[in-house]
């Protein structure tokens, strides 16, 4: 009775028993799907096999990314953002990057050397739209979920400032850059295992040119997560790269075209 | 021959020192406690005692009749053992202004790196209802003062208190060299107790008012830079922490009915909010030299919010806020930052896991003092005993400083009473050694524990954070061990 308990047997007690293994905890934010530890493990295993076999399928990559985004890793990212004025501003204002939040037609009017222009050129060249990013669902903490969302939505900007295309080699190179800079484990896994599926020619290009570049730029540059892209669309892209400490890598599409043209017979062999 | 010359010259230059049985240097709680205890004990009350204090004791004398409206910033935590000693042995507790004493019954300590790593001590577990009591330093001093006045009314040998008198020099009258000592053994017949210049080995204390005293027993209660300790040639070992304790009196949003002492271990040092009566509370914020300077100059309107932030927010937020305040100590934008980060914590959690928000800072109550660990090699030398901070200084994280001083007084009293009962010279090492033997080991353990606690918590090195979190959670769930710890610390 002291602790507020009744001292007769509650007739409904049999119906009120908690069944923790069956009940699912309440979502922490709209769209959140709370998973228990076993489910997380299962998702990690399933999505890593899936994304190795079918890297082009988005749901595997999304699942792998979220299930391997362990809390300490995201906390580190959170600390990185919280110790930077711009990072704090982003966390406070929670901007989202969509085709509505960005005026794409306005971007087309910007001078060629601006970040906004580079971004829209890249979108047009690769034929993608900012809306292709799915919302985060499996990360439990609300702020950490936003941070992951932010990383995911900024991914296209990393392509834009480096000029790397969305073909697999470009994706891998950007992933390695992101991993060394942002530190999300899935990116490292991608950098480690994805090249195994490639042809030797492609692998050589990655290991010889793009990995060294990605390590150098990723480790030397300031944290990319603390860039408020929406606010610097008018900034000069070269100036930005210099400020951040990112070098521009060789154009991958150009490089492929050149290498394809030159040694014709080799190409036959490779196929 | 040399003796005669020395006697002649001394006689010519200085007046005769007054002979006293006990001279206490320092009018802090330790010194006053010893004086009151000496005068309270049936065995030692006829000793001629003098207390010398360099500062003024006027505020102590006025405290009883006219206490200051706000709490002063020097507040200490008294353990039940100390309170019992004051009630039964010294008898000054009757004069304590109890309206300004706050008894609290639990302590919650938690880690800034993980708010779930916490440990709570609850007095109800040991059945006393009192874990400790918060009391102003000056309240203790005033009660001791009153007690001494009371004892003086009835005493044949009243205690003498001299304030605003500094000790200029402490001198030993027998400073002959080793060879001389071998040549001429002191002739006991030459000792003339009425003549202060004789072969008495009692130290002579020269005072700034021109007077000099010669003491059978000189007690150093004169703080960290103890002249008495230096006179006795006792080494004190330890180190500076490169940290400052910032103290302030604050007001909470409303009175905390829970009466909990809160302590959060930040990597810069622990921050404690300790309850006083009504909505008052006192803080002790151990911090780096730069941070402590910042805390003293931060806008008084921002300071309460800063305390709230430091009790709840993550260190990354705090470091960001310090950086803003470093640029402009009255930068109001930090209020928005603090409010935003606080809004991330669930209300229920804020209510149950953290202290009440601070409403305001009492003007002019901020001060800082350097933190250090030191322990004297011994507390006694021929005709000299050290008590309180003169013997040891401790990190304030466990609130043990004043209580250790009281333990010293208790042990010293026991030794002096025993010596006096047996008709021995209370200044001889034969009597004093017992005090050292009983007081030193316990103090050394406490000093060591607090020193290690400080070191364990002043890092954010991840493996250590996990380890200490594990340790805290484990300890928190071991009720028996916790009760034992409370009993040890509270002296039950």
CSV table of N, CA and C in Angstrom, one decimal, chain B residues 122-230:
chain,number,residue,atom,x,y,z
B,122,UNK,N,21.6,7.4,0.5
B,122,UNK,CA,20.4,7.8,1.2
B,122,UNK,C,20.5,7.5,2.7
B,123,UNK,N,20.3,8.5,3.5
B,123,UNK,CA,20.5,8.3,4.9
B,123,UNK,C,19.4,7.4,5.5
B,124,UNK,N,18.3,7.2,4.9
B,124,UNK,CA,17.2,6.4,5.5
B,124,UNK,C,17.7,4.9,5.6
B,125,UNK,N,18.7,4.6,4.7
B,125,UNK,CA,19.2,3.2,4.7
B,125,UNK,C,19.9,2.9,6.0
B,126,UNK,N,20.5,3.9,6.7
B,126,UNK,CA,21.2,3.6,7.9
B,126,UNK,C,20.3,4.1,9.1
B,127,UNK,N,19.1,4.6,8.8
B,127,UNK,CA,18.2,4.9,9.8
B,127,UNK,C,18.4,6.1,10.7
B,128,UNK,N,19.2,7.0,10.2
B,128,UNK,CA,19.4,8.2,11.0
B,128,UNK,C,18.6,9.4,10.5
B,129,UNK,N,18.3,9.4,9.2
B,129,UNK,CA,17.6,10.6,8.7
B,129,UNK,C,18.4,11.8,8.4
B,130,UNK,N,19.7,11.7,8.8
B,130,UNK,CA,20.6,12.8,8.5
B,130,UNK,C,21.8,12.2,7.9
B,131,UNK,N,22.1,12.7,6.7
B,131,UNK,CA,23.3,12.2,6.0
B,131,UNK,C,24.4,13.2,6.3
B,132,UNK,N,24.0,14.5,6.3
B,132,UNK,CA,24.9,15.6,6.6
B,132,UNK,C,24.1,16.8,6.8
B,133,UNK,N,24.8,17.9,7.2
B,133,UNK,CA,24.1,19.2,7.4
B,133,UNK,C,25.0,20.2,6.8
B,134,UNK,N,24.3,21.1,6.0
B,134,UNK,CA,25.0,22.3,5.4
B,134,UNK,C,25.0,23.4,6.4
B,135,UNK,N,26.2,24.0,6.7
B,135,UNK,CA,26.2,25.1,7.7
B,135,UNK,C,27.3,26.0,7.2
B,136,UNK,N,27.0,27.3,7.5
B,136,UNK,CA,28.0,28.3,7.1
B,136,UNK,C,29.2,28.2,8.1
B,137,UNK,N,30.4,28.5,7.6
B,137,UNK,CA,31.6,28.5,8.4
B,137,UNK,C,31.4,29.5,9.5
B,138,UNK,N,30.9,30.7,9.2
B,138,UNK,CA,30.8,31.7,10.2
B,138,UNK,C,29.8,31.3,11.3
B,139,UNK,N,28.8,30.6,11.0
B,139,UNK,CA,27.9,30.1,12.0
B,139,UNK,C,28.6,29.2,13.0
B,140,UNK,N,29.5,28.3,12.5
B,140,UNK,CA,30.2,27.5,13.4
B,140,UNK,C,31.2,28.3,14.3
B,141,UNK,N,31.9,29.2,13.6
B,141,UNK,CA,32.8,30.1,14.4
B,141,UNK,C,32.1,30.8,15.5
B,142,UNK,N,30.9,31.4,15.1
B,142,UNK,CA,30.1,32.2,16.0
B,142,UNK,C,29.7,31.4,17.2
B,143,UNK,N,29.2,30.1,16.9
B,143,UNK,CA,28.7,29.3,18.0
B,143,UNK,C,29.9,28.9,18.9
B,144,UNK,N,31.1,28.7,18.4
B,144,UNK,CA,32.3,28.4,19.2
B,144,UNK,C,32.6,29.6,20.1
B,145,UNK,N,32.5,30.8,19.4
B,145,UNK,CA,32.8,32.0,20.1
B,145,UNK,C,31.9,32.2,21.4
B,146,UNK,N,30.6,31.9,21.1
B,146,UNK,CA,29.6,32.0,22.2
B,146,UNK,C,29.9,31.0,23.3
B,147,UNK,N,30.2,29.8,22.9
B,147,UNK,CA,30.5,28.8,23.8
B,147,UNK,C,31.7,29.2,24.7
B,148,UNK,N,32.7,29.7,24.1
B,148,UNK,CA,33.9,30.1,24.8
B,148,UNK,C,33.6,31.2,25.8
B,149,UNK,N,32.7,32.2,25.4
B,149,UNK,CA,32.3,33.3,26.3
B,149,UNK,C,31.6,32.7,27.5
B,150,UNK,N,30.7,31.7,27.2
B,150,UNK,CA,30.0,31.1,28.3
B,150,UNK,C,30.9,30.4,29.3
B,151,UNK,N,31.9,29.7,28.8
B,151,UNK,CA,32.8,29.0,29.6
B,151,UNK,C,33.7,30.0,30.4
B,152,UNK,N,34.0,31.1,29.8
B,152,UNK,CA,34.9,32.1,30.5
B,152,UNK,C,34.2,32.7,31.7
B,153,UNK,N,32.8,32.7,31.6
B,153,UNK,CA,32.1,33.4,32.7
B,153,UNK,C,32.3,32.6,34.0
B,154,UNK,N,32.4,31.3,33.9
B,154,UNK,CA,32.5,30.5,35.1
B,154,UNK,C,33.9,30.0,35.4
B,155,UNK,N,34.8,30.2,34.5
B,155,UNK,CA,36.1,29.6,34.6
B,155,UNK,C,37.1,30.5,35.4
B,156,UNK,N,37.9,29.8,36.2
B,156,UNK,CA,39.0,30.4,36.9
B,156,UNK,C,40.1,30.9,36.0
B,157,UNK,N,40.3,30.1,35.0
B,157,UNK,CA,41.3,30.5,34.0
B,157,UNK,C,40.7,30.7,32.6
B,158,UNK,N,40.2,31.9,32.4
B,158,UNK,CA,39.5,32.2,31.2
B,158,UNK,C,40.4,32.1,29.9
B,159,UNK,N,39.8,31.6,28.9
B,159,UNK,CA,40.5,31.5,27.6
B,159,UNK,C,40.8,32.9,27.1
B,160,UNK,N,41.9,33.1,26.4
B,160,UNK,CA,42.2,34.4,25.9
B,160,UNK,C,42.2,34.4,24.4
B,161,UNK,N,41.4,35.3,23.7
B,161,UNK,CA,41.4,35.3,22.3
B,161,UNK,C,41.9,36.7,21.8
B,162,UNK,N,43.0,36.7,21.0
B,162,UNK,CA,43.5,37.9,20.5
B,162,UNK,C,43.3,37.9,19.0
B,163,UNK,N,42.4,38.9,18.5
B,163,UNK,CA,42.3,38.9,17.0
B,163,UNK,C,43.0,40.2,16.5
B,164,UNK,N,43.1,40.3,15.2
B,164,UNK,CA,43.9,41.4,14.6
B,164,UNK,C,45.4,41.4,15.1
B,165,UNK,N,45.8,40.2,15.5
B,165,UNK,CA,47.2,40.1,15.9
B,165,UNK,C,47.9,39.1,15.1
B,166,UNK,N,49.0,39.5,14.4
B,166,UNK,CA,49.7,38.5,13.6
B,166,UNK,C,50.9,37.9,14.3
B,167,UNK,N,51.2,36.7,13.9
B,167,UNK,CA,52.4,36.1,14.4
B,167,UNK,C,53.5,36.6,13.5
B,168,UNK,N,54.5,37.2,14.2
B,168,UNK,CA,55.6,37.7,13.4
B,168,UNK,C,56.7,36.7,13.3
B,169,UNK,N,57.0,36.0,14.4
B,169,UNK,CA,58.1,35.1,14.3
B,169,UNK,C,57.9,34.1,15.4
B,170,UNK,N,58.2,32.8,15.1
B,170,UNK,CA,58.2,31.8,16.1
B,170,UNK,C,59.6,31.4,16.3
B,171,UNK,N,60.1,31.3,17.5
B,171,UNK,CA,61.5,31.1,17.8
B,171,UNK,C,61.6,30.0,18.8
B,172,UNK,N,62.7,29.3,18.6
B,172,UNK,CA,63.0,28.3,19.7
B,172,UNK,C,64.1,28.9,20.6
B,173,UNK,N,63.9,28.8,21.9
B,173,UNK,CA,64.9,29.4,22.8
B,173,UNK,C,66.1,28.6,22.9
B,174,UNK,N,66.1,27.3,22.5
B,174,UNK,CA,67.2,26.5,22.7
B,174,UNK,C,67.7,26.1,21.3
B,175,UNK,N,68.6,27.0,20.8
B,175,UNK,CA,69.0,26.7,19.4
B,175,UNK,C,70.5,26.4,19.4
B,176,UNK,N,71.0,25.8,20.5
B,176,UNK,CA,72.4,25.5,20.4
B,176,UNK,C,72.8,24.4,19.4
B,177,UNK,N,74.0,24.5,19.0
B,177,UNK,CA,74.4,23.5,18.0
B,177,UNK,C,74.6,22.2,18.6
B,178,UNK,N,74.8,21.2,17.8
B,178,UNK,CA,74.9,19.8,18.2
B,178,UNK,C,76.1,19.7,19.2
B,179,UNK,N,77.3,20.3,18.8
B,179,UNK,CA,78.5,20.1,19.6
B,179,UNK,C,78.2,20.7,21.0
B,180,UNK,N,77.6,21.9,21.0
B,180,UNK,CA,77.3,22.5,22.3
B,180,UNK,C,76.4,21.6,23.2
B,181,UNK,N,75.5,21.0,22.5
B,181,UNK,CA,74.6,20.2,23.2
B,181,UNK,C,75.3,19.0,23.9
B,182,UNK,N,76.4,18.6,23.2
B,182,UNK,CA,77.1,17.4,23.7
B,182,UNK,C,78.0,17.9,24.9
B,183,UNK,N,78.6,19.1,24.7
B,183,UNK,CA,79.5,19.6,25.7
B,183,UNK,C,78.8,19.8,27.0
B,184,UNK,N,77.7,20.6,26.9
B,184,UNK,CA,77.0,20.9,28.2
B,184,UNK,C,75.7,20.3,28.2
B,185,UNK,N,75.5,19.4,29.1
B,185,UNK,CA,74.1,18.8,29.3
B,185,UNK,C,73.4,19.9,30.1
B,186,UNK,N,72.1,20.1,29.7
B,186,UNK,CA,71.4,21.1,30.4
B,186,UNK,C,71.3,20.8,31.9
B,187,UNK,N,71.5,21.7,32.7
B,187,UNK,CA,71.5,21.5,34.1
B,187,UNK,C,70.1,21.9,34.6
B,188,UNK,N,69.4,20.9,35.1
B,188,UNK,CA,68.0,21.1,35.5
B,188,UNK,C,67.9,22.1,36.6
B,189,UNK,N,68.9,22.2,37.4
B,189,UNK,CA,68.8,23.2,38.5
B,189,UNK,C,68.8,24.6,38.0
B,190,UNK,N,69.3,24.8,36.8
B,190,UNK,CA,69.4,26.1,36.2
B,190,UNK,C,68.0,26.6,35.7
B,191,UNK,N,67.1,25.6,35.5
B,191,UNK,CA,65.8,26.0,34.9
B,191,UNK,C,65.0,26.7,35.9
B,192,UNK,N,64.6,27.9,35.5
B,192,UNK,CA,63.8,28.7,36.4
B,192,UNK,C,62.5,29.1,35.7
B,193,UNK,N,61.5,28.5,36.0
B,193,UNK,CA,60.2,28.6,35.3
B,193,UNK,C,59.7,30.0,35.3
B,194,UNK,N,60.1,30.9,36.2
B,194,UNK,CA,59.5,32.2,36.2
B,194,UNK,C,60.3,33.1,35.2
B,195,UNK,N,61.4,32.6,34.8
B,195,UNK,CA,62.2,33.4,33.9
B,195,UNK,C,62.1,32.7,32.5
B,196,UNK,N,61.5,33.5,31.6
B,196,UNK,CA,61.2,32.9,30.3
B,196,UNK,C,62.5,32.6,29.5
B,197,UNK,N,63.6,33.2,29.9
B,197,UNK,CA,64.8,33.0,29.1
B,197,UNK,C,65.6,31.8,29.5
B,198,UNK,N,65.1,31.1,30.4
B,198,UNK,CA,65.9,30.0,31.0
B,198,UNK,C,66.0,28.8,30.0
B,199,UNK,N,66.2,27.7,30.5
B,199,UNK,CA,66.4,26.5,29.6
B,199,UNK,C,65.2,25.9,29.1
B,200,UNK,N,64.0,26.6,29.3
B,200,UNK,CA,62.8,26.1,28.8
B,200,UNK,C,62.9,25.9,27.3
B,201,UNK,N,62.4,24.8,26.8
B,201,UNK,CA,62.5,24.6,25.3
B,201,UNK,C,61.2,25.0,24.7
B,202,UNK,N,60.3,25.7,25.4
B,202,UNK,CA,59.1,26.2,24.8
B,202,UNK,C,59.3,27.2,23.7
B,203,UNK,N,58.6,27.0,22.6
B,203,UNK,CA,58.7,28.0,21.6
B,203,UNK,C,58.2,29.4,22.0
B,204,UNK,N,58.9,30.4,21.5
B,204,UNK,CA,58.5,31.8,21.8
B,204,UNK,C,57.8,32.3,20.5
B,205,UNK,N,56.6,32.9,20.7
B,205,UNK,CA,55.8,33.5,19.6
B,205,UNK,C,55.8,35.0,19.7
B,206,UNK,N,56.4,35.6,18.8
B,206,UNK,CA,56.5,37.1,18.8
B,206,UNK,C,55.2,37.6,18.0
B,207,UNK,N,54.5,38.5,18.6
B,207,UNK,CA,53.3,39.0,18.0
B,207,UNK,C,53.4,40.4,17.5
B,208,UNK,N,52.5,40.7,16.5
B,208,UNK,CA,52.6,42.0,15.9
B,208,UNK,C,52.3,43.2,16.9
B,209,UNK,N,51.7,42.9,18.0
B,209,UNK,CA,51.4,43.9,19.0
B,209,UNK,C,52.5,44.2,20.0
B,210,UNK,N,53.7,43.5,19.7
B,210,UNK,CA,54.8,43.8,20.5
B,210,UNK,C,55.0,42.7,21.6
B,211,UNK,N,53.9,42.0,21.9
B,211,UNK,CA,53.9,41.1,23.0
B,211,UNK,C,54.6,39.8,22.5
B,212,UNK,N,55.1,39.0,23.4
B,212,UNK,CA,55.5,37.6,23.0
B,212,UNK,C,55.0,36.6,24.0
B,213,UNK,N,54.7,35.5,23.5
B,213,UNK,CA,54.2,34.4,24.3
B,213,UNK,C,55.2,33.2,24.2
B,214,UNK,N,55.3,32.5,25.3
B,214,UNK,CA,56.1,31.3,25.3
B,214,UNK,C,55.2,30.1,25.7
B,215,UNK,N,55.1,29.1,24.8
B,215,UNK,CA,54.0,28.1,24.9
B,215,UNK,C,54.5,26.8,25.2
B,216,UNK,N,53.9,26.2,26.2
B,216,UNK,CA,54.2,24.8,26.5
B,216,UNK,C,53.8,23.9,25.3
B,217,UNK,N,52.7,24.3,24.7
B,217,UNK,CA,52.2,23.6,23.5
B,217,UNK,C,51.8,24.6,22.5
B,218,UNK,N,52.4,24.6,21.3
B,218,UNK,CA,51.9,25.5,20.3
B,218,UNK,C,51.1,24.7,19.3
B,219,UNK,N,49.8,25.1,19.1
B,219,UNK,CA,49.0,24.4,18.1
B,219,UNK,C,48.8,25.2,16.9
B,220,UNK,N,49.2,24.6,15.7
B,220,UNK,CA,49.1,25.3,14.5
B,220,UNK,C,47.7,25.0,13.8
B,221,UNK,N,46.8,26.0,13.9
B,221,UNK,CA,45.6,25.8,13.2
B,221,UNK,C,45.5,26.9,12.1
B,222,UNK,N,46.7,27.1,11.5
B,222,UNK,CA,46.9,28.4,10.8
B,222,UNK,C,46.9,28.1,9.3
B,223,UNK,N,46.2,27.1,8.8
B,223,UNK,CA,45.9,27.0,7.4
B,223,UNK,C,47.1,26.4,6.6
B,224,UNK,N,46.9,26.4,5.3
B,224,UNK,CA,47.8,25.7,4.4
B,224,UNK,C,49.2,26.1,4.5
B,225,UNK,N,49.4,27.5,4.6
B,225,UNK,CA,50.8,28.0,4.6
B,225,UNK,C,51.2,28.1,6.1
B,226,UNK,N,51.0,27.1,6.9
B,226,UNK,CA,51.1,27.2,8.3
B,226,UNK,C,52.5,27.6,8.8
B,227,UNK,N,52.6,28.8,9.4
B,227,UNK,CA,53.9,29.2,10.0
B,227,UNK,C,54.3,28.2,11.1
B,228,UNK,N,53.4,27.7,11.8
B,228,UNK,CA,53.7,26.7,12.9
B,228,UNK,C,54.4,25.5,12.3
B,229,UNK,N,53.8,25.0,11.2
B,229,UNK,CA,54.4,23.8,10.6
B,229,UNK,C,55.8,24.1,10.1
B,230,UNK,N,56.0,25.3,9.5
B,230,UNK,CA,57.4,25.6,9.1
B,230,UNK,C,58.3,25.7,10.2
